[in-house]
Tab-separated table of N, CA and C in Angstrom:
chain	number	residue	atom	x	y	z
J	1376	MET	N	14.741	0.189	-28.430
J	1376	MET	CA	13.345	0.710	-28.233
J	1376	MET	C	12.534	0.209	-27.165
J	1377	PHE	N	11.863	1.144	-26.672
J	1377	PHE	CA	11.015	0.523	-25.659
J	1377	PHE	C	9.691	0.884	-26.055
J	1378	TYR	N	8.695	-0.242	-25.920
J	1378	TYR	CA	7.541	-0.152	-26.240
J	1378	TYR	C	6.456	-0.227	-25.305
J	1379	ASP	N	5.274	0.530	-25.426
J	1379	ASP	CA	4.218	0.597	-24.608
J	1379	ASP	C	2.889	0.410	-25.273
J	1380	LYS	N	1.745	0.458	-24.828
J	1380	LYS	CA	0.552	0.410	-25.336
J	1380	LYS	C	0.361	1.593	-26.593
J	1381	ARG	N	0.852	2.718	-25.975
J	1381	ARG	CA	0.533	4.047	-26.784
J	1381	ARG	C	1.552	4.282	-27.829
J	1382	HIS	N	2.710	3.932	-27.711
J	1382	HIS	CA	3.827	4.229	-28.790
J	1382	HIS	C	5.223	3.699	-28.437
J	1383	VAL	N	6.006	3.718	-29.441
J	1383	VAL	CA	7.403	3.282	-29.361
J	1383	VAL	C	8.164	4.488	-29.114
J	1384	VAL	N	9.158	4.490	-28.063
J	1384	VAL	CA	10.024	5.463	-27.560
J	1384	VAL	C	11.468	5.068	-27.407
J	1385	PRO	N	12.538	5.898	-27.597
J	1385	PRO	CA	13.673	5.417	-27.543
J	1385	PRO	C	13.856	4.791	-26.107
J	1386	PHE	N	14.934	3.918	-25.945
J	1386	PHE	CA	15.117	3.244	-24.577
J	1386	PHE	C	15.579	4.482	-23.693
J	1387	ASP	N	16.444	5.394	-24.176
J	1387	ASP	CA	16.948	6.386	-23.344
J	1387	ASP	C	15.894	7.199	-22.554
J	1388	TYR	N	14.636	7.357	-23.047
J	1388	TYR	CA	13.584	7.901	-22.582
J	1388	TYR	C	13.148	7.231	-21.341
J	1389	PHE	N	12.950	5.895	-21.352
J	1389	PHE	CA	12.749	5.163	-20.333
J	1389	PHE	C	13.816	5.052	-19.056
J	1390	ALA	N	15.073	5.270	-19.601
J	1390	ALA	CA	16.253	5.476	-18.414
J	1390	ALA	C	16.100	6.894	-17.649
J	1391	LEU	N	15.481	7.844	-18.720
J	1391	LEU	CA	15.306	9.234	-18.048
J	1391	LEU	C	14.107	9.037	-16.995
J	1392	MET	N	13.133	8.418	-17.223
J	1392	MET	CA	11.956	8.295	-16.398
J	1392	MET	C	12.231	7.882	-15.010
J	1393	THR	N	13.356	7.111	-14.894
J	1393	THR	CA	13.745	6.253	-13.752
J	1393	THR	C	14.691	7.234	-12.932
J	1394	GLN	N	15.031	8.301	-13.376
J	1394	GLN	CA	15.985	9.368	-12.693
J	1394	GLN	C	15.155	9.978	-11.729
J	1395	PRO	N	15.644	10.147	-10.465
J	1395	PRO	CA	15.006	11.008	-9.483
J	1395	PRO	C	14.497	12.198	-9.835
J	1396	THR	N	13.226	12.757	-9.325
J	1396	THR	CA	12.849	14.176	-9.635
J	1396	THR	C	12.358	14.702	-8.373
J	1397	PRO	N	12.188	15.872	-8.109
J	1397	PRO	CA	11.554	16.458	-6.894
J	1397	PRO	C	10.228	15.770	-6.595
J	1398	GLU	N	9.439	15.587	-7.545
J	1398	GLU	CA	8.096	14.909	-7.355
J	1398	GLU	C	8.373	13.428	-6.961
J	1399	SER	N	9.207	12.722	-7.514
J	1399	SER	CA	9.533	11.182	-7.180
J	1399	SER	C	10.006	11.403	-5.883
J	1400	ASP	N	10.866	12.261	-5.513
J	1400	ASP	CA	11.499	12.353	-4.197
J	1400	ASP	C	10.427	12.563	-3.128
J	1401	HIS	N	9.413	13.517	-3.421
J	1401	HIS	CA	8.504	13.691	-2.606
J	1401	HIS	C	7.513	12.401	-2.417
J	1402	PHE	N	7.345	11.773	-3.159
J	1402	PHE	CA	6.341	10.479	-2.994
J	1402	PHE	C	7.219	9.371	-2.320
J	1403	ARG	N	8.332	9.255	-2.700
J	1403	ARG	CA	9.423	8.186	-2.129
J	1403	ARG	C	9.362	8.737	-0.514
J	1404	ALA	N	9.550	9.909	-0.104
J	1404	ALA	CA	9.662	10.242	1.191
J	1404	ALA	C	8.338	9.955	1.858
J	1405	THR	N	7.245	10.190	1.125
J	1405	THR	CA	5.877	9.955	1.681
J	1405	THR	C	5.572	8.452	1.903
J	1406	LEU	N	6.222	7.657	1.013
J	1406	LEU	CA	5.995	6.113	1.099
J	1406	LEU	C	6.675	5.599	2.158
J	1407	LEU	N	7.805	6.220	2.159
J	1407	LEU	CA	8.966	5.527	3.491
J	1407	LEU	C	8.269	5.996	4.802
J	1408	THR	N	7.984	7.307	4.790
J	1408	THR	CA	7.241	7.625	6.121
J	1408	THR	C	6.074	6.639	6.565
J	1409	LEU	N	5.146	6.398	5.512
J	1409	LEU	CA	3.957	5.572	5.703
J	1409	LEU	C	4.451	4.080	6.033
J	1410	GLN	N	5.569	3.561	5.586
J	1410	GLN	CA	6.137	2.390	5.690
J	1410	GLN	C	6.684	2.360	7.221
J	1411	ARG	N	7.357	3.186	7.458
J	1411	ARG	CA	7.911	3.334	9.069
J	1411	ARG	C	6.721	3.410	9.954
J	1412	ASP	N	5.809	4.457	9.869
J	1412	ASP	CA	4.771	4.395	10.907
J	1412	ASP	C	3.849	3.020	10.818
J	1413	LEU	N	3.789	2.419	9.858
J	1413	LEU	CA	3.015	1.183	9.761
J	1413	LEU	C	3.596	0.029	10.408
J	1414	LEU	N	4.978	-0.059	10.195
J	1414	LEU	CA	5.767	-1.014	10.773
J	1414	LEU	C	5.955	-0.635	12.301
J	1415	ALA	N	5.905	0.435	12.760
J	1415	ALA	CA	6.001	0.996	14.162
J	1415	ALA	C	4.677	0.512	14.930
J	1416	VAL	N	3.464	0.803	14.468
J	1416	VAL	CA	2.185	0.295	14.948
J	1416	VAL	C	2.010	-1.138	14.675
J	1417	SER	N	2.707	-1.745	13.872
J	1417	SER	CA	2.346	-3.296	13.696
J	1417	SER	C	3.187	-3.939	14.663
J	1418	SER	N	4.389	-3.506	15.090
J	1418	SER	CA	5.063	-4.060	16.146
J	1418	SER	C	4.312	-4.172	17.546
J	1419	THR	N	3.797	-2.870	17.873
J	1419	THR	CA	2.868	-2.782	19.104
J	1419	THR	C	1.535	-3.516	19.005
J	1420	GLY	N	1.017	-3.651	17.742
J	1420	GLY	CA	0.047	-4.358	17.772
J	1420	GLY	C	-0.134	-5.848	17.793
J	1421	GLN	N	0.985	-6.475	17.767
J	1421	GLN	CA	1.114	-7.960	17.691
J	1421	GLN	C	0.627	-8.549	18.889
J	1422	GLU	N	0.725	-7.748	20.101
J	1422	GLU	CA	0.464	-8.312	21.375
J	1422	GLU	C	-0.848	-8.448	21.371
J	1423	SER	N	-1.623	-7.722	20.921
J	1423	SER	CA	-3.211	-7.447	21.158
J	1423	SER	C	-3.758	-8.866	20.257
J	1424	ALA	N	-3.094	-9.267	18.964
J	1424	ALA	CA	-3.426	-10.335	18.227
J	1424	ALA	C	-3.199	-11.837	19.017
J	1425	GLN	N	-2.547	-11.809	19.773
J	1425	GLN	CA	-2.007	-13.249	20.501
J	1425	GLN	C	-3.223	-14.055	20.955
J	1426	PRO	N	-3.180	-15.460	20.952
J	1426	PRO	CA	-4.388	-15.921	21.379
J	1426	PRO	C	-4.990	-15.654	22.785
J	1427	VAL	N	-6.178	-15.741	23.131
J	1427	VAL	CA	-6.842	-15.206	24.368
J	1427	VAL	C	-6.938	-16.199	25.309
J	1428	GLU	N	-6.780	-16.076	26.509
J	1428	GLU	CA	-6.697	-17.081	27.522
J	1428	GLU	C	-8.255	-17.329	27.738
J	1429	LEU	N	-8.447	-18.501	27.621
J	1429	LEU	CA	-9.855	-19.238	27.885
J	1429	LEU	C	-10.224	-19.922	28.874
J	1430	ASP	N	-9.417	-19.667	29.921
J	1430	ASP	CA	-9.598	-20.240	31.453
J	1430	ASP	C	-10.796	-19.668	32.085
J	1431	GLN	N	-11.925	-20.596	32.273
J	1431	GLN	CA	-13.090	-20.269	32.831
J	1431	GLN	C	-12.900	-19.469	34.000
J	1432	THR	N	-12.050	-19.840	34.877
J	1432	THR	CA	-11.884	-19.364	36.313
J	1432	THR	C	-11.522	-17.997	36.219
J	1433	ALA	N	-10.428	-17.724	35.339
J	1433	ALA	CA	-9.782	-16.528	35.299
J	1433	ALA	C	-10.558	-15.333	34.758
J	1434	VAL	N	-11.390	-15.494	33.775
J	1434	VAL	CA	-12.119	-14.447	33.180
J	1434	VAL	C	-13.758	-15.036	32.997
J	1435	GLY	N	-14.565	-14.299	33.262
J	1435	GLY	CA	-15.962	-14.366	33.044
J	1435	GLY	C	-16.262	-14.614	31.577
J	1436	ARG	N	-17.620	-15.104	31.402
J	1436	ARG	CA	-18.179	-15.318	30.052
J	1436	ARG	C	-17.933	-14.045	28.945
J	1437	VAL	N	-18.753	-13.119	29.655
J	1437	VAL	CA	-18.942	-11.758	28.941
J	1437	VAL	C	-17.326	-11.096	28.757
J	1438	SER	N	-16.469	-11.240	29.495
J	1438	SER	CA	-15.070	-10.687	29.361
J	1438	SER	C	-14.470	-11.425	28.485
J	1439	ARG	N	-14.601	-12.818	28.488
J	1439	ARG	CA	-13.852	-13.555	27.348
J	1439	ARG	C	-14.326	-13.374	26.100
J	1440	MET	N	-15.770	-13.208	26.023
J	1440	MET	CA	-16.299	-12.818	24.466
J	1440	MET	C	-15.773	-11.480	24.291
J	1441	ASP	N	-15.602	-10.426	25.081
J	1441	ASP	CA	-15.113	-9.195	24.721
J	1441	ASP	C	-13.553	-9.247	24.303
J	1442	ALA	N	-12.784	-10.122	25.081
J	1442	ALA	CA	-11.456	-10.461	24.805
J	1442	ALA	C	-11.297	-10.989	23.526
J	1443	LEU	N	-12.320	-11.984	23.146
J	1443	LEU	CA	-12.202	-12.715	21.702
J	1443	LEU	C	-12.465	-11.622	20.689
J	1444	GLN	N	-13.458	-10.877	20.946
J	1444	GLN	CA	-13.809	-9.726	19.797
J	1444	GLN	C	-12.505	-8.770	19.670
J	1445	GLN	N	-12.119	-8.190	20.682
J	1445	GLN	CA	-10.636	-7.518	20.729
J	1445	GLN	C	-9.563	-8.234	19.893
J	1446	GLN	N	-9.434	-9.286	20.043
J	1446	GLN	CA	-8.511	-10.075	19.527
J	1446	GLN	C	-8.779	-10.326	17.890
J	1447	ALA	N	-10.077	-10.459	17.629
J	1447	ALA	CA	-10.453	-10.667	16.190
J	1447	ALA	C	-10.257	-9.190	15.259
J	1448	MET	N	-10.402	-8.039	16.211
J	1448	MET	CA	-10.400	-6.656	15.666
J	1448	MET	C	-8.881	-6.499	15.503
J	1449	ALA	N	-8.107	-6.876	16.501
J	1449	ALA	CA	-6.612	-6.655	16.108
J	1449	ALA	C	-6.079	-7.603	15.147
J	1450	GLN	N	-6.516	-8.628	14.880
J	1450	GLN	CA	-5.942	-9.626	13.753
J	1450	GLN	C	-6.438	-8.908	12.347
J	1451	ALA	N	-7.766	-8.432	12.374
J	1451	ALA	CA	-7.920	-7.605	11.370
J	1451	ALA	C	-7.374	-6.368	11.093
J	1452	ALA	N	-7.042	-5.646	12.006
J	1452	ALA	CA	-5.999	-4.337	11.772
J	1452	ALA	C	-4.832	-4.731	11.454
J	1453	GLN	N	-4.300	-5.946	11.865
J	1453	GLN	CA	-2.863	-6.469	11.521
J	1453	GLN	C	-2.838	-6.609	10.054
J	1454	GLN	N	-3.906	-7.488	9.621
J	1454	GLN	CA	-3.917	-8.036	8.155
J	1454	GLN	C	-4.157	-6.731	7.288
J	1455	ARG	N	-4.869	-5.714	7.525
J	1455	ARG	CA	-5.047	-4.460	6.939
J	1455	ARG	C	-3.500	-3.662	6.739
J	1456	ARG	N	-2.838	-3.887	7.913
J	1456	ARG	CA	-1.537	-3.090	7.942
J	1456	ARG	C	-0.453	-3.900	6.855
J	1457	HIS	N	-0.676	-5.312	6.955
J	1457	HIS	CA	0.274	-6.137	6.149
J	1457	HIS	C	-0.030	-5.762	4.677
J	1458	ILE	N	-1.347	-5.781	4.339
J	1458	ILE	CA	-1.817	-5.453	2.874
J	1458	ILE	C	-1.168	-4.044	2.629
J	1459	GLN	N	-1.301	-3.057	3.445
J	1459	GLN	CA	-1.086	-1.701	2.955
J	1459	GLN	C	0.545	-1.734	2.863
J	1460	LEU	N	1.546	-2.389	3.742
J	1460	LEU	CA	2.758	-2.398	3.727
J	1460	LEU	C	3.290	-3.163	2.327
J	1461	GLN	N	2.423	-4.009	1.660
J	1461	GLN	CA	2.539	-4.836	0.311
J	1461	GLN	C	2.251	-3.672	-0.536
J	1462	ARG	N	1.331	-2.724	-0.641
J	1462	ARG	CA	0.968	-1.811	-1.347
J	1462	ARG	C	2.128	-0.594	-1.487
J	1463	ILE	N	2.750	-0.488	-0.297
J	1463	ILE	CA	3.879	0.601	-0.383
J	1463	ILE	C	5.005	0.039	-0.895
J	1464	GLU	N	5.268	-1.172	-0.669
J	1464	GLU	CA	6.494	-1.894	-1.288
J	1464	GLU	C	6.280	-1.843	-2.999
J	1465	SER	N	4.997	-2.148	-3.310
J	1465	SER	CA	4.692	-2.059	-4.800
J	1465	SER	C	5.147	-0.611	-5.318
J	1466	ALA	N	4.623	0.287	-4.606
J	1466	ALA	CA	4.538	1.618	-5.150
J	1466	ALA	C	6.186	2.129	-5.045
J	1467	LEU	N	6.694	1.702	-4.165
J	1467	LEU	CA	8.443	1.838	-4.206
J	1467	LEU	C	8.981	1.259	-5.319
J	1468	GLN	N	8.444	-0.001	-5.689
J	1468	GLN	CA	9.141	-0.815	-6.717
J	1468	GLN	C	8.985	-0.078	-7.891
J	1469	ARG	N	7.552	0.580	-8.109
J	1469	ARG	CA	7.227	1.395	-9.452
J	1469	ARG	C	7.923	2.636	-9.348
J	1470	LEU	N	8.151	3.231	-8.412
J	1470	LEU	CA	9.157	4.458	-8.248
J	1470	LEU	C	10.590	4.180	-8.795
J	1471	GLU	N	11.146	2.955	-8.386
J	1471	GLU	CA	12.483	2.489	-8.694
J	1471	GLU	C	12.411	2.353	-10.322
J	1472	ASN	N	11.440	1.576	-10.871
J	1472	ASN	CA	11.515	1.310	-12.254
J	1472	ASN	C	10.800	2.253	-13.252
J	1473	GLY	N	10.574	3.565	-12.707
J	1473	GLY	CA	9.958	4.571	-13.665
J	1473	GLY	C	8.560	4.310	-14.048
J	1474	GLN	N	7.676	3.370	-13.436
J	1474	GLN	CA	6.330	3.125	-13.670
J	1474	GLN	C	5.396	3.805	-12.612
J	1475	PHE	N	5.892	4.428	-11.593
J	1475	PHE	CA	5.113	5.269	-10.744
J	1475	PHE	C	4.283	6.253	-11.354
J	1476	GLY	N	2.881	6.511	-11.198
J	1476	GLY	CA	2.212	7.324	-11.671
J	1476	GLY	C	1.402	6.997	-13.023
J	1477	TRP	N	1.774	5.718	-13.325
J	1477	TRP	CA	0.922	5.073	-14.632
J	1477	TRP	C	0.444	3.972	-14.148
J	1478	CYS	N	-1.088	3.811	-14.669
J	1478	CYS	CA	-2.025	2.782	-14.424
J	1478	CYS	C	-1.184	1.554	-14.783
J	1479	VAL	N	-1.560	0.630	-13.797
J	1479	VAL	CA	-0.945	-0.628	-14.256
J	1479	VAL	C	-1.597	-1.583	-15.154
J	1480	ARG	N	-2.909	-1.089	-15.020
J	1480	ARG	CA	-4.116	-1.889	-16.172
J	1480	ARG	C	-3.917	-1.426	-17.585
J	1481	CYS	N	-4.184	0.065	-17.571
J	1481	CYS	CA	-4.428	0.576	-18.787
J	1481	CYS	C	-3.213	1.576	-19.378
J	1482	GLY	N	-2.386	1.614	-18.539
J	1482	GLY	CA	-0.951	2.547	-18.891
J	1482	GLY	C	-1.454	3.972	-19.110
J	1483	GLU	N	-2.475	4.685	-18.759
J	1483	GLU	CA	-2.894	6.104	-18.531
J	1483	GLU	C	-2.154	6.665	-17.424
J	1484	GLU	N	-1.903	7.786	-17.451
J	1484	GLU	CA	-1.287	8.597	-16.111
J	1484	GLU	C	-2.414	8.559	-14.917
J	1485	ILE	N	-1.798	8.364	-13.793
J	1485	ILE	CA	-2.843	8.384	-12.738
J	1485	ILE	C	-2.489	9.987	-12.419
J	1486	SER	N	-3.836	10.405	-11.833
J	1486	SER	CA	-3.796	11.911	-11.622
J	1486	SER	C	-2.928	12.293	-10.442
J	1487	ARG	N	-2.234	13.386	-10.308
J	1487	ARG	CA	-1.589	13.716	-9.156
J	1487	ARG	C	-2.298	14.018	-7.989
J	1488	LYS	N	-3.870	14.397	-8.026
J	1488	LYS	CA	-4.625	14.557	-6.789
J	1488	LYS	C	-5.018	13.047	-6.192
J	1489	ARG	N	-5.152	12.055	-6.977
J	1489	ARG	CA	-5.373	10.729	-6.732
J	1489	ARG	C	-4.016	10.286	-5.869
J	1490	LEU	N	-2.648	10.546	-6.540
J	1490	LEU	CA	-1.680	10.120	-5.660
J	1490	LEU	C	-1.359	10.802	-4.639
J	1491	ASP	N	-1.632	12.183	-4.400
J	1491	ASP	CA	-1.512	12.963	-3.162
J	1491	ASP	C	-2.443	12.201	-2.243
J	1492	VAL	N	-3.636	11.699	-2.559
J	1492	VAL	CA	-4.598	11.101	-1.521
J	1492	VAL	C	-4.109	9.811	-1.200
J	1493	ASP	N	-3.675	8.868	-1.987
J	1493	ASP	CA	-3.162	7.609	-1.946
J	1493	ASP	C	-2.059	7.239	-2.709
J	1494	PRO	N	-0.697	7.513	-2.306
J	1494	PRO	CA	0.692	7.209	-3.019
J	1494	PRO	C	0.753	6.021	-3.704
J	1495	THR	N	-0.187	4.920	-2.987
J	1495	THR	CA	0.139	3.550	-3.188
J	1495	THR	C	-0.873	3.143	-4.402
J	1496	ALA	N	-1.868	4.051	-4.926
J	1496	ALA	CA	-2.477	3.583	-5.896
J	1496	ALA	C	-1.904	3.068	-7.136
J	1497	PRO	N	-2.269	1.817	-7.478
J	1497	PRO	CA	-1.847	1.458	-8.708
J	1497	PRO	C	-2.577	1.529	-10.018
J	1498	LEU	N	-3.968	2.094	-9.811
J	1498	LEU	CA	-4.780	2.106	-10.913
J	1498	LEU	C	-5.303	3.483	-10.964
J	1499	CYS	N	-5.706	4.032	-12.261
J	1499	CYS	CA	-6.122	5.359	-12.488
J	1499	CYS	C	-7.681	5.131	-11.999
J	1500	ILE	N	-8.340	6.341	-11.959
J	1500	ILE	CA	-9.988	6.383	-11.342
J	1500	ILE	C	-10.845	5.532	-12.453
J	1501	ALA	N	-10.574	5.496	-13.688
J	1501	ALA	CA	-11.307	4.736	-14.522
J	1501	ALA	C	-11.267	3.354	-14.135
J	1502	CYS	N	-9.903	2.744	-14.034
J	1502	CYS	CA	-9.792	1.359	-13.873
J	1502	CYS	C	-10.190	0.977	-12.517
J	1503	ALA	N	-10.015	1.868	-11.279
J	1503	ALA	CA	-10.314	1.566	-10.088
J	1503	ALA	C	-11.897	1.415	-10.160
J	1504	ASP	N	-12.543	2.278	-10.821
J	1504	ASP	CA	-14.038	2.161	-10.844
J	1504	ASP	C	-14.524	1.238	-11.785
J	1505	GLY	N	-13.688	0.611	-12.589
J	1505	GLY	CA	-14.159	-0.677	-13.424
J	1505	GLY	C	-14.608	0.008	-14.579
J	1506	ARG	N	-14.493	1.192	-15.134
J	1506	ARG	CA	-14.876	1.797	-16.194
J	1506	ARG	C	-14.085	1.465	-17.497
J	1507	SER	N	-12.820	1.040	-17.702
J	1507	SER	CA	-12.039	0.935	-18.434
J	1507	SER	C	-12.479	-0.127	-19.357
J	1508	GLN	N	-11.876	-0.022	-20.577
J	1508	GLN	CA	-12.461	-1.303	-21.436
J	1508	GLN	C	-11.417	-2.313	-21.595
């Protein structure tokens, strides 16, 4: 038997939930495309996040400040990409174990519209807004 917060269901039901469906294939393809695109951008963005040359003779003060600001922005973008890649990995894992589309906090179903907008979403709208009890 498999138990969740709402009810007890036969274990075979859980095995059925992990079988590929057209919907799960759609989300898997979407997630893998997002992952591939982020990895491609990430590899090109690494150069921008490298330490800035601080040689006073090579670059003027304003140009150095601009270079430091661009470096900080590149590092922040790289961090956001890293977080998004982690969210994609987590969503792919939920797809594999049959938990994709279910809120990880309350166990309720995540709406299809929400998943279409953000297939990495681990929470339903109520939990994401902090309205769940």
